[in-house]
PDB file of N, CA, C and O in Angstrom:
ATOM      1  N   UNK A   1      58.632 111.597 157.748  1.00  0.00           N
ATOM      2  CA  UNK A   1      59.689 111.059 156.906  1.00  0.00           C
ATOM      3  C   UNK A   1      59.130 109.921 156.071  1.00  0.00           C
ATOM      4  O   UNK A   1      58.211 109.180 156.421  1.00  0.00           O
ATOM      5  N   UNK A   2      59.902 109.865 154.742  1.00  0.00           N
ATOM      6  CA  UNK A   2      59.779 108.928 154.100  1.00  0.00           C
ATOM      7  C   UNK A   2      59.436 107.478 154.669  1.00  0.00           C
ATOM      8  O   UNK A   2      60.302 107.358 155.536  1.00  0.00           O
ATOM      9  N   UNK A   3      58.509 106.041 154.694  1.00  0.00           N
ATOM     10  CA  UNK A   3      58.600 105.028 154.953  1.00  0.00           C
ATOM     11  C   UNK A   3      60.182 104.244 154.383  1.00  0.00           C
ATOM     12  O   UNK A   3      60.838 103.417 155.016  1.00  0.00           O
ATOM     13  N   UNK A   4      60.455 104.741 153.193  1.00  0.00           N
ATOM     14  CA  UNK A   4      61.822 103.892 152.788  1.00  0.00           C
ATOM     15  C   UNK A   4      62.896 104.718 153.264  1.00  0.00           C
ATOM     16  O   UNK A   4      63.885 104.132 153.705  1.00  0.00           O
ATOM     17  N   UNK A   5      62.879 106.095 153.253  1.00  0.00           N
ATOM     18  CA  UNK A   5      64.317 106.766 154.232  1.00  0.00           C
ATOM     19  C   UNK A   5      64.277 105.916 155.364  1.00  0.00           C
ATOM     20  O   UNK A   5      65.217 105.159 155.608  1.00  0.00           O
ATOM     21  N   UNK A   6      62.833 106.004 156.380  1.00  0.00           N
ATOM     22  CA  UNK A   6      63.214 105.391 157.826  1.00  0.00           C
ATOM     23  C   UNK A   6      63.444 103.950 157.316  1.00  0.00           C
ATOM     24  O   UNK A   6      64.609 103.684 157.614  1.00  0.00           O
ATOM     25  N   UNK A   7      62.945 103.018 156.760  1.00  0.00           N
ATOM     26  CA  UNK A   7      63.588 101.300 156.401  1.00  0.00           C
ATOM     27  C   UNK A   7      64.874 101.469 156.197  1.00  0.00           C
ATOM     28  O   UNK A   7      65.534 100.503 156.581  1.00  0.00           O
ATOM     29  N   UNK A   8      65.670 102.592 155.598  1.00  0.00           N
ATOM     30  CA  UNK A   8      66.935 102.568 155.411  1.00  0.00           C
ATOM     31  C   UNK A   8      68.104 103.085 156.255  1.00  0.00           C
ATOM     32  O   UNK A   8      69.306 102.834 156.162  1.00  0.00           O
ATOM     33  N   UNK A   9      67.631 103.640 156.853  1.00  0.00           N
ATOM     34  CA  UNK A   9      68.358 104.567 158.018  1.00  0.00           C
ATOM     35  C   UNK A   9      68.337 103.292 159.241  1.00  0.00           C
ATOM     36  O   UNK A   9      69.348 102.975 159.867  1.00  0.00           O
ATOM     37  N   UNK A  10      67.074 102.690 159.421  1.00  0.00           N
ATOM     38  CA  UNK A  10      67.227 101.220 160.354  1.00  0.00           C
ATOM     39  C   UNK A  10      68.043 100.248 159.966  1.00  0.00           C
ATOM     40  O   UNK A  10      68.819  99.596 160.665  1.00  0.00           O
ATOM     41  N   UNK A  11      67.845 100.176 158.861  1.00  0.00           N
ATOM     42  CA  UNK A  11      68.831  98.979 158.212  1.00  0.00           C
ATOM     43  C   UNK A  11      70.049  99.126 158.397  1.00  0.00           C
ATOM     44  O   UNK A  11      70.749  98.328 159.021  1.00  0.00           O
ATOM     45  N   UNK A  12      70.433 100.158 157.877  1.00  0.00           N
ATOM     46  CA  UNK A  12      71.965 100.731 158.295  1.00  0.00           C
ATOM     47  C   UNK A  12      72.545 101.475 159.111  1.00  0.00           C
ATOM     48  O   UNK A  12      73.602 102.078 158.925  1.00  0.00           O
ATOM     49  N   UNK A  13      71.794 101.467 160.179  1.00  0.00           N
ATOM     50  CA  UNK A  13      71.886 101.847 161.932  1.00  0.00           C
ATOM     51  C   UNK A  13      72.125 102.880 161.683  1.00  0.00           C
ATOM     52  O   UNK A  13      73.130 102.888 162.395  1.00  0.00           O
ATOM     53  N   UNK A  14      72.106 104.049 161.196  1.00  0.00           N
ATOM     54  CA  UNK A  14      71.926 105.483 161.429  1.00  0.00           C
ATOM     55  C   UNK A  14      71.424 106.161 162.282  1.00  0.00           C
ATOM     56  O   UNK A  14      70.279 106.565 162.082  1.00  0.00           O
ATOM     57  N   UNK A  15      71.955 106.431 163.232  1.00  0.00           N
ATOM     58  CA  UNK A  15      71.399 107.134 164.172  1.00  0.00           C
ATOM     59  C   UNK A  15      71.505 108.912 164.386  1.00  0.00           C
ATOM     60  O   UNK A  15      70.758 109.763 164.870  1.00  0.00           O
ATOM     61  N   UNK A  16      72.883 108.918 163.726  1.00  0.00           N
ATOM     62  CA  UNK A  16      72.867 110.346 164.229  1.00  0.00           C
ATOM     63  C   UNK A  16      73.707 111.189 162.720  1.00  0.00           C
ATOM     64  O   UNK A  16      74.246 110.331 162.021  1.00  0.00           O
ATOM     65  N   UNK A  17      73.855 112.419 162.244  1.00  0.00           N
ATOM     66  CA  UNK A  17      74.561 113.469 161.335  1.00  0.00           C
ATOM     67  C   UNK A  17      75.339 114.144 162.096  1.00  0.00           C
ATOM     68  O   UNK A  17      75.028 114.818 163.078  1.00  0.00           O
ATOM     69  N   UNK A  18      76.674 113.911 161.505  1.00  0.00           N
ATOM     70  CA  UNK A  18      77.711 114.454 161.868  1.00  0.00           C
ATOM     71  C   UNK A  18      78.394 115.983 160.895  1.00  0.00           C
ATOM     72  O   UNK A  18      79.223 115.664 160.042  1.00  0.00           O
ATOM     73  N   UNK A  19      78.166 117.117 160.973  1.00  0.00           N
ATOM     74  CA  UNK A  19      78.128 117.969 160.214  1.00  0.00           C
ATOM     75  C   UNK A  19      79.119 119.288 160.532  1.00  0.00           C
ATOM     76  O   UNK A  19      79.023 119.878 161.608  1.00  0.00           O
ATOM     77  N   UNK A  20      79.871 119.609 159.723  1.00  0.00           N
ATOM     78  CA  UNK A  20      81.032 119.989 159.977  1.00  0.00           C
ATOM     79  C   UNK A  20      81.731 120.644 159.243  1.00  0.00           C
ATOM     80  O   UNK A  20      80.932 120.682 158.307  1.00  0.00           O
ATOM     81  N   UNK A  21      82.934 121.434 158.738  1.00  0.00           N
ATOM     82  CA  UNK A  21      83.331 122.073 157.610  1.00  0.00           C
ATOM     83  C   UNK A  21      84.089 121.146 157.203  1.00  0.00           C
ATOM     84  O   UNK A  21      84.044 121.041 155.978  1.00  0.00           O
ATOM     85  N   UNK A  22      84.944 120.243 157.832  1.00  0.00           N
ATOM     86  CA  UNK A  22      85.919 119.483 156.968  1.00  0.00           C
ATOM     87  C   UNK A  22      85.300 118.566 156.184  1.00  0.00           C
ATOM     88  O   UNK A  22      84.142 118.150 156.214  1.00  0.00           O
ATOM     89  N   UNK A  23      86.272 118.287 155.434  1.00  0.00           N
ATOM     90  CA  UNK A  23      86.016 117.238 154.128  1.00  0.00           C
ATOM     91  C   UNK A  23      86.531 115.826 155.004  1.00  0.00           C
ATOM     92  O   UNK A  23      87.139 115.996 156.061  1.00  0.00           O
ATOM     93  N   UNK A  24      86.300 114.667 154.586  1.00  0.00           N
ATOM     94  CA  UNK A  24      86.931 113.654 155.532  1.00  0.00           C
ATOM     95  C   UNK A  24      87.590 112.562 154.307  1.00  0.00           C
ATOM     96  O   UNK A  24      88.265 111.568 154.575  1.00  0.00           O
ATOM     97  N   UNK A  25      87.219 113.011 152.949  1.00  0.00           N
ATOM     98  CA  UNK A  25      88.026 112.257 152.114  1.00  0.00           C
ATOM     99  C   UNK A  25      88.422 113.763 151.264  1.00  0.00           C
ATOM    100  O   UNK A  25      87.619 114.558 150.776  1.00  0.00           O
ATOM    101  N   UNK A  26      89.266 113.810 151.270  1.00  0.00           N
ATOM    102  CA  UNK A  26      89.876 115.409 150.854  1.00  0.00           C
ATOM    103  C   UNK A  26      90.769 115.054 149.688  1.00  0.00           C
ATOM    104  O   UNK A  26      91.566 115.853 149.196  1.00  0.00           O
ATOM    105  N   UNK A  27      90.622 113.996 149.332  1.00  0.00           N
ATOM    106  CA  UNK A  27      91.711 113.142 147.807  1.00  0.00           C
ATOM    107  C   UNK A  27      90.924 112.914 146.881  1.00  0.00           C
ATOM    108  O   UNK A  27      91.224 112.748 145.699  1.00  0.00           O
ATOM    109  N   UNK A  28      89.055 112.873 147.730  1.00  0.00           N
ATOM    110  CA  UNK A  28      88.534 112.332 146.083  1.00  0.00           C
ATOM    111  C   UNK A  28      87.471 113.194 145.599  1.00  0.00           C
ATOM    112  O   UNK A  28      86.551 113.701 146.240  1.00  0.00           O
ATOM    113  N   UNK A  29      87.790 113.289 144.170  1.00  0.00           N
ATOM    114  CA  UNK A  29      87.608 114.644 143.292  1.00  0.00           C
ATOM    115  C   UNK A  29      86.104 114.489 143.330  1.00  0.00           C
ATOM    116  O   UNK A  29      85.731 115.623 143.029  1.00  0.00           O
ATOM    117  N   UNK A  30      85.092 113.809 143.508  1.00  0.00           N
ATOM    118  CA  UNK A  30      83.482 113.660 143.899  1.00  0.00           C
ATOM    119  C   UNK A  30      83.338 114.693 144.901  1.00  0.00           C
ATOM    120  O   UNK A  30      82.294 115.332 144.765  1.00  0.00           O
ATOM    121  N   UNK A  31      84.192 115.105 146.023  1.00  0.00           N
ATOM    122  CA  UNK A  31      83.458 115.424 147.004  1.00  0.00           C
ATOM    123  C   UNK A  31      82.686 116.761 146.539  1.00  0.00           C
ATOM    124  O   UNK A  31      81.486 116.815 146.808  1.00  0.00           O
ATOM    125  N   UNK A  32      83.254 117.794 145.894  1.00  0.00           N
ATOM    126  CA  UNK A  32      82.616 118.688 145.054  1.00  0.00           C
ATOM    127  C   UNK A  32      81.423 118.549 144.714  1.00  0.00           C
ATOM    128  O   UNK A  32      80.760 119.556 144.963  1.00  0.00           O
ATOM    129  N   UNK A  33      80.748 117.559 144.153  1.00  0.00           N
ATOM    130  CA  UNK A  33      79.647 117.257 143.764  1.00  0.00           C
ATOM    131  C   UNK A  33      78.321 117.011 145.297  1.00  0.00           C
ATOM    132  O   UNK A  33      77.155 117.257 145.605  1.00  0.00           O
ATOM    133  N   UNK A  34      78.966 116.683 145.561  1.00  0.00           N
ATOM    134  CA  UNK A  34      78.362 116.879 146.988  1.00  0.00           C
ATOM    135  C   UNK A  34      78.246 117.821 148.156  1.00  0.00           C
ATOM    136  O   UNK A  34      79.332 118.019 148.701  1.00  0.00           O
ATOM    137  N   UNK A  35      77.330 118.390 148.632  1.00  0.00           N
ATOM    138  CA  UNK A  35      77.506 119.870 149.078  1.00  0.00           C
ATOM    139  C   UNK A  35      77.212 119.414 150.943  1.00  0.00           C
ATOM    140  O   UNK A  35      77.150 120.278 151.818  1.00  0.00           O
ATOM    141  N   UNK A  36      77.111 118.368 151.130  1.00  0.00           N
ATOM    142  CA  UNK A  36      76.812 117.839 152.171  1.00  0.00           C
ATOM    143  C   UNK A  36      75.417 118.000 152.809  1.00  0.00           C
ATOM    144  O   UNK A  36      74.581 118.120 151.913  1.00  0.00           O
ATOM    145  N   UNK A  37      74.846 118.047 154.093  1.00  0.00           N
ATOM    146  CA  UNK A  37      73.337 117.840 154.653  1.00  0.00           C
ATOM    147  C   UNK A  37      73.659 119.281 155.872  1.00  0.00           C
ATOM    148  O   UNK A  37      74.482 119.528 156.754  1.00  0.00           O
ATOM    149  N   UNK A  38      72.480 119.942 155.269  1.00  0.00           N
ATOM    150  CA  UNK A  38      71.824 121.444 156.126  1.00  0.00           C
ATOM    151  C   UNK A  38      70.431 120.626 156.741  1.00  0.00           C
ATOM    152  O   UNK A  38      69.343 120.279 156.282  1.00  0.00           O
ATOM    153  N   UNK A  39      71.141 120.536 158.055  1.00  0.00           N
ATOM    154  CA  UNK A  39      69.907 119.599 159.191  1.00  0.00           C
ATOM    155  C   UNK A  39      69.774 120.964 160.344  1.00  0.00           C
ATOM    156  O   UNK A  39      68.950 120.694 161.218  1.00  0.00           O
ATOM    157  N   UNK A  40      70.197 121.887 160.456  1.00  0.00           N
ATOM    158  CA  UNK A  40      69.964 122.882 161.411  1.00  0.00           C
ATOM    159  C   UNK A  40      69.053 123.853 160.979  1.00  0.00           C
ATOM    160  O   UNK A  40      69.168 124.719 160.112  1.00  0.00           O
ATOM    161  N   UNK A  41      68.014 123.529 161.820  1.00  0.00           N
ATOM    162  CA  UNK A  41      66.579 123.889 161.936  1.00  0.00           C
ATOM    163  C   UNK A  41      65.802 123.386 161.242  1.00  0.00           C
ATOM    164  O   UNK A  41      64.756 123.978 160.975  1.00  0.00           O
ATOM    165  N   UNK A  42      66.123 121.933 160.656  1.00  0.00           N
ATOM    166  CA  UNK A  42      65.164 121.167 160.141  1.00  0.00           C
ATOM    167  C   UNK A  42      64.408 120.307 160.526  1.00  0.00           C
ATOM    168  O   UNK A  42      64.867 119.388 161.204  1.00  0.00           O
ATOM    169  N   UNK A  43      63.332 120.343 160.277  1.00  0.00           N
ATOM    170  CA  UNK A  43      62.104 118.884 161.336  1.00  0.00           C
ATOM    171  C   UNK A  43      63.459 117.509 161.281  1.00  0.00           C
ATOM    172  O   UNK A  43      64.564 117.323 160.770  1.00  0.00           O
ATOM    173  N   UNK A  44      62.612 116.904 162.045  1.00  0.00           N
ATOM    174  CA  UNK A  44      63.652 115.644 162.144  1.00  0.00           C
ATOM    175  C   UNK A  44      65.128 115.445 162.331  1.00  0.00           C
ATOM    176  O   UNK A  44      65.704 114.386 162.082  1.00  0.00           O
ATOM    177  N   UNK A  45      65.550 116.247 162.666  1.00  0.00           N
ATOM    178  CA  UNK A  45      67.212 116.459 163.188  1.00  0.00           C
ATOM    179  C   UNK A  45      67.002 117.070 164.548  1.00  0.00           C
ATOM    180  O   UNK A  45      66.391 118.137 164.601  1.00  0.00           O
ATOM    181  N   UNK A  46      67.435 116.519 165.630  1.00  0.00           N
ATOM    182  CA  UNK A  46      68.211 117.428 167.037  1.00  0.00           C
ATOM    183  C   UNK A  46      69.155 117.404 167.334  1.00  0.00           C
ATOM    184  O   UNK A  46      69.755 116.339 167.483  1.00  0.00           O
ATOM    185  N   UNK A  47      69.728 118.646 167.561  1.00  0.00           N
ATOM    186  CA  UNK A  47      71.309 118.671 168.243  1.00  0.00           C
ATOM    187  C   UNK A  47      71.566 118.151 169.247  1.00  0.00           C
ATOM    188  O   UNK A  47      70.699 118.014 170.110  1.00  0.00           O
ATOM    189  N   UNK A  48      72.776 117.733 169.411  1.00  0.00           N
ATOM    190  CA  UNK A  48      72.931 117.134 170.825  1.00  0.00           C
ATOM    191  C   UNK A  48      74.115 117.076 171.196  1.00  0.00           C
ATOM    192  O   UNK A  48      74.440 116.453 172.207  1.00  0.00           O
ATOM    193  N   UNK A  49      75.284 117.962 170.153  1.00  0.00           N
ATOM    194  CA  UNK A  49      76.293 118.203 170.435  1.00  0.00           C
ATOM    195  C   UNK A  49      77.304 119.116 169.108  1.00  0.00           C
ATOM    196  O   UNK A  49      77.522 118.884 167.919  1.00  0.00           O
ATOM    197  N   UNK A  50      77.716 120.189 170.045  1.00  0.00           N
ATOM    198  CA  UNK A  50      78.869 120.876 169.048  1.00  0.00           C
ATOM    199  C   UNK A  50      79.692 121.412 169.703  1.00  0.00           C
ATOM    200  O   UNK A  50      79.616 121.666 170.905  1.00  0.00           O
ATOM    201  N   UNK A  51      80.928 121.731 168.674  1.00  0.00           N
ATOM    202  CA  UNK A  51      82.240 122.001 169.479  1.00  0.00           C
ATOM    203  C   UNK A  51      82.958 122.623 168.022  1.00  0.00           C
ATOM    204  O   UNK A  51      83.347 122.042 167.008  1.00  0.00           O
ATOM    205  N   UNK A  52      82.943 124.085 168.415  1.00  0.00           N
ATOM    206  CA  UNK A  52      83.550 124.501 167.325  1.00  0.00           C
ATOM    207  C   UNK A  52      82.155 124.667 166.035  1.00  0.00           C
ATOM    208  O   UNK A  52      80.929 124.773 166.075  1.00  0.00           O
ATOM    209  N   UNK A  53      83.048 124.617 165.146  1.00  0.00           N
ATOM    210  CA  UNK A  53      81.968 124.334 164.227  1.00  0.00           C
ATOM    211  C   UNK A  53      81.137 123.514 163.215  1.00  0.00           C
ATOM    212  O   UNK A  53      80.561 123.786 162.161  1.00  0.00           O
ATOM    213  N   UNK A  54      81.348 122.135 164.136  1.00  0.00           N
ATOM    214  CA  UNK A  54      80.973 121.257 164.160  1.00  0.00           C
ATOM    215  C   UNK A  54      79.816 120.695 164.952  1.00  0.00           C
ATOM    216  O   UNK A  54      79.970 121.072 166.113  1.00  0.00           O
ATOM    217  N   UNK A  55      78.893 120.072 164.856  1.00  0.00           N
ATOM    218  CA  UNK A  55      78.111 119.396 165.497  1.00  0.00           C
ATOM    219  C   UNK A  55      77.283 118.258 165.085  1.00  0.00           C
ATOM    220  O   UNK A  55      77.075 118.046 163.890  1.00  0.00           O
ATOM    221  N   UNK A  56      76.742 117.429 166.116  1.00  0.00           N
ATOM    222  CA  UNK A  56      76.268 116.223 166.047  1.00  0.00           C
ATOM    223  C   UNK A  56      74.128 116.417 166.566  1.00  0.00           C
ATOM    224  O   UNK A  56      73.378 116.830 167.450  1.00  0.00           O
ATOM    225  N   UNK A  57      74.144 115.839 165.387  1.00  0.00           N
ATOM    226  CA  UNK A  57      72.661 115.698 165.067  1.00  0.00           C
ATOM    227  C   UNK A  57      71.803 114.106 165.437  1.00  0.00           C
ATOM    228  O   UNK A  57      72.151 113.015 164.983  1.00  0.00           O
ATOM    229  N   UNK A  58      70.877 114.301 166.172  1.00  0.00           N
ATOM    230  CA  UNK A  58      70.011 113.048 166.313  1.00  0.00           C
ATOM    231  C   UNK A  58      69.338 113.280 164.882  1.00  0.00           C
ATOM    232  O   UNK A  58      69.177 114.282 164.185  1.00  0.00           O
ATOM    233  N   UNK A  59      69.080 112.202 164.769  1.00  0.00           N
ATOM    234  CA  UNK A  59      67.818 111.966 163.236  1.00  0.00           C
ATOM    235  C   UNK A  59      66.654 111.090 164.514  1.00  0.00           C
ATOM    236  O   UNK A  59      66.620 110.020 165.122  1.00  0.00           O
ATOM    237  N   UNK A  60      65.732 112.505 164.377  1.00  0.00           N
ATOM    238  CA  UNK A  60      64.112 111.910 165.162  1.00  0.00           C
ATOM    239  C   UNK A  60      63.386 111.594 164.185  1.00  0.00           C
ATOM    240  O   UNK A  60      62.584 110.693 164.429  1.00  0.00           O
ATOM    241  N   UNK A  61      63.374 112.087 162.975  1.00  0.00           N
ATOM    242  CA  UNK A  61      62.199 111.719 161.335  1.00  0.00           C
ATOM    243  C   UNK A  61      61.804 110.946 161.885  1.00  0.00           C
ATOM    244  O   UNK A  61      60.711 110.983 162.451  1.00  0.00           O
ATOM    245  N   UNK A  62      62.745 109.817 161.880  1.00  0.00           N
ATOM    246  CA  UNK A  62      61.833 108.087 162.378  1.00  0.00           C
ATOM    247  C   UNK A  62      61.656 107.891 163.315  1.00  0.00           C
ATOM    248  O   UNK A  62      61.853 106.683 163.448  1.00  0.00           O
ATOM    249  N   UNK A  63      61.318 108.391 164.394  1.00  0.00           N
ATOM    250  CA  UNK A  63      61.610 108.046 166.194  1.00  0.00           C
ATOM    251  C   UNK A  63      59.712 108.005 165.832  1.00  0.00           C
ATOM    252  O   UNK A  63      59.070 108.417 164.866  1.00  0.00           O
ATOM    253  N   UNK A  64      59.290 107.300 167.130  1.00  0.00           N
ATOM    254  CA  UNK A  64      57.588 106.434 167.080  1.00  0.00           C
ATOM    255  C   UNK A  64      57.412 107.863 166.949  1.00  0.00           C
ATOM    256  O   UNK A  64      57.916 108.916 167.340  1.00  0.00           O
ATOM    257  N   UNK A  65      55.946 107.187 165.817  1.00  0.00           N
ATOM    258  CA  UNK A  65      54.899 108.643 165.960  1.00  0.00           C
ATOM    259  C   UNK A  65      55.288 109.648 164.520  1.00  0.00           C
ATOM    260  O   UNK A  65      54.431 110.208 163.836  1.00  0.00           O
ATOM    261  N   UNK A  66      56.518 109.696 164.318  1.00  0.00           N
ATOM    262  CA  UNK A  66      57.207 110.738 163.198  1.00  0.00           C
ATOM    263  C   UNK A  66      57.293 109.929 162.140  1.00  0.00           C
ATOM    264  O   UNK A  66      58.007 110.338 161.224  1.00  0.00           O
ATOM    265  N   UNK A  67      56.808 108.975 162.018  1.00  0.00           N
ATOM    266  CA  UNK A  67      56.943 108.300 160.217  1.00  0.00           C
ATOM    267  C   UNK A  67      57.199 106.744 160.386  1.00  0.00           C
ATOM    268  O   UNK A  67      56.749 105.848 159.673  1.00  0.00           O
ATOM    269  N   UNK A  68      58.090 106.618 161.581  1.00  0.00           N
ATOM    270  CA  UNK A  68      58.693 104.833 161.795  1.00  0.00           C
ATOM    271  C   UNK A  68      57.990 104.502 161.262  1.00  0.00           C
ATOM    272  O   UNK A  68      56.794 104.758 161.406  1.00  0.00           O
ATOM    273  N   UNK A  69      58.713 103.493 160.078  1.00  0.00           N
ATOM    274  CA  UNK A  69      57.706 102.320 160.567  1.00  0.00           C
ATOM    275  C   UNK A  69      58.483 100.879 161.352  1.00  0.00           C
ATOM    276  O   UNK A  69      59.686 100.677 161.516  1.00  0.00           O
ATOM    277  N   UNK A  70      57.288  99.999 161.751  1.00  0.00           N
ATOM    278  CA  UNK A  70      57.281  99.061 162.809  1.00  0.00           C
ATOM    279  C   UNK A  70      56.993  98.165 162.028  1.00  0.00           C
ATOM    280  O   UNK A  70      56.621  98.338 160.867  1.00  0.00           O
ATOM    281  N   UNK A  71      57.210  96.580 162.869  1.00  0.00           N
ATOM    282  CA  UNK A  71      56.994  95.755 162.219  1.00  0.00           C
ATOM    283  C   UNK A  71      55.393  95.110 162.149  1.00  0.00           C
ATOM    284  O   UNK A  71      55.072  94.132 161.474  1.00  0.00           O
ATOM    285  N   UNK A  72      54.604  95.810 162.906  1.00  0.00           N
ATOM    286  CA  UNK A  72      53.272  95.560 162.974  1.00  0.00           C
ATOM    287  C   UNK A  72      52.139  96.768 161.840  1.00  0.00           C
ATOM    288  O   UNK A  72      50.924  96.757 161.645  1.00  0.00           O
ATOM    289  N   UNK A  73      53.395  97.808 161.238  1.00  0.00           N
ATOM    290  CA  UNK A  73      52.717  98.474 160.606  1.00  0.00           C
ATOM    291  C   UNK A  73      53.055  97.919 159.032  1.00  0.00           C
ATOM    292  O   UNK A  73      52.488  98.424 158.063  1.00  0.00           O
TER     293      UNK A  73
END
C-alpha cells in the first residue's frame, strides 16, 4: 500500500470497510457518482464478518511488513 493511503487511514483511525448494498445517505444526489469499494478478493482487505449481504472488512495494506509506515521509518 501506498505510504500516504497508510498515513491516512492512521490518522483517521480506519480500521475496517463496511460494504453492503444499501446506500446510507439515500437523499444525496452524489451518491451516484460513487460506485462504492470492491475489497473482496483484494490484497489488503480480510473478512471478518457478514450477514446477509453485507460484510465487514479488516484493511491489512498497512498492518507491519505490508507497507506501514512507522515512526522510525
Amino acid at each position: 500500500a501506498s505510504p500516504r493511503v497508510c498515513d491516512a487511514l492512521d490518522r483517521l483511525d480506519v480500521r475496517y470497510v463496511l460494504v453492503g448494498p444499501e446506500s446510507f445517505w439515500s437523499d444525496d444526489s452524489r451518491r451516484s457518482l460513487y460506485a462504492g469499494l470492491a475489497v473482496a478478493g483484494r490484497p489488503g482487505f480480510t473478512e471478518v464478518a457478514h450477514e446477509g449481504r453485507a460484510s465487514l472488512w479488516r484493511v491489512t495494506a498497512c498492518d507491519d511488513g505490508a507497507g506501514a509506515t512507522t515512526a522510525s521509518s
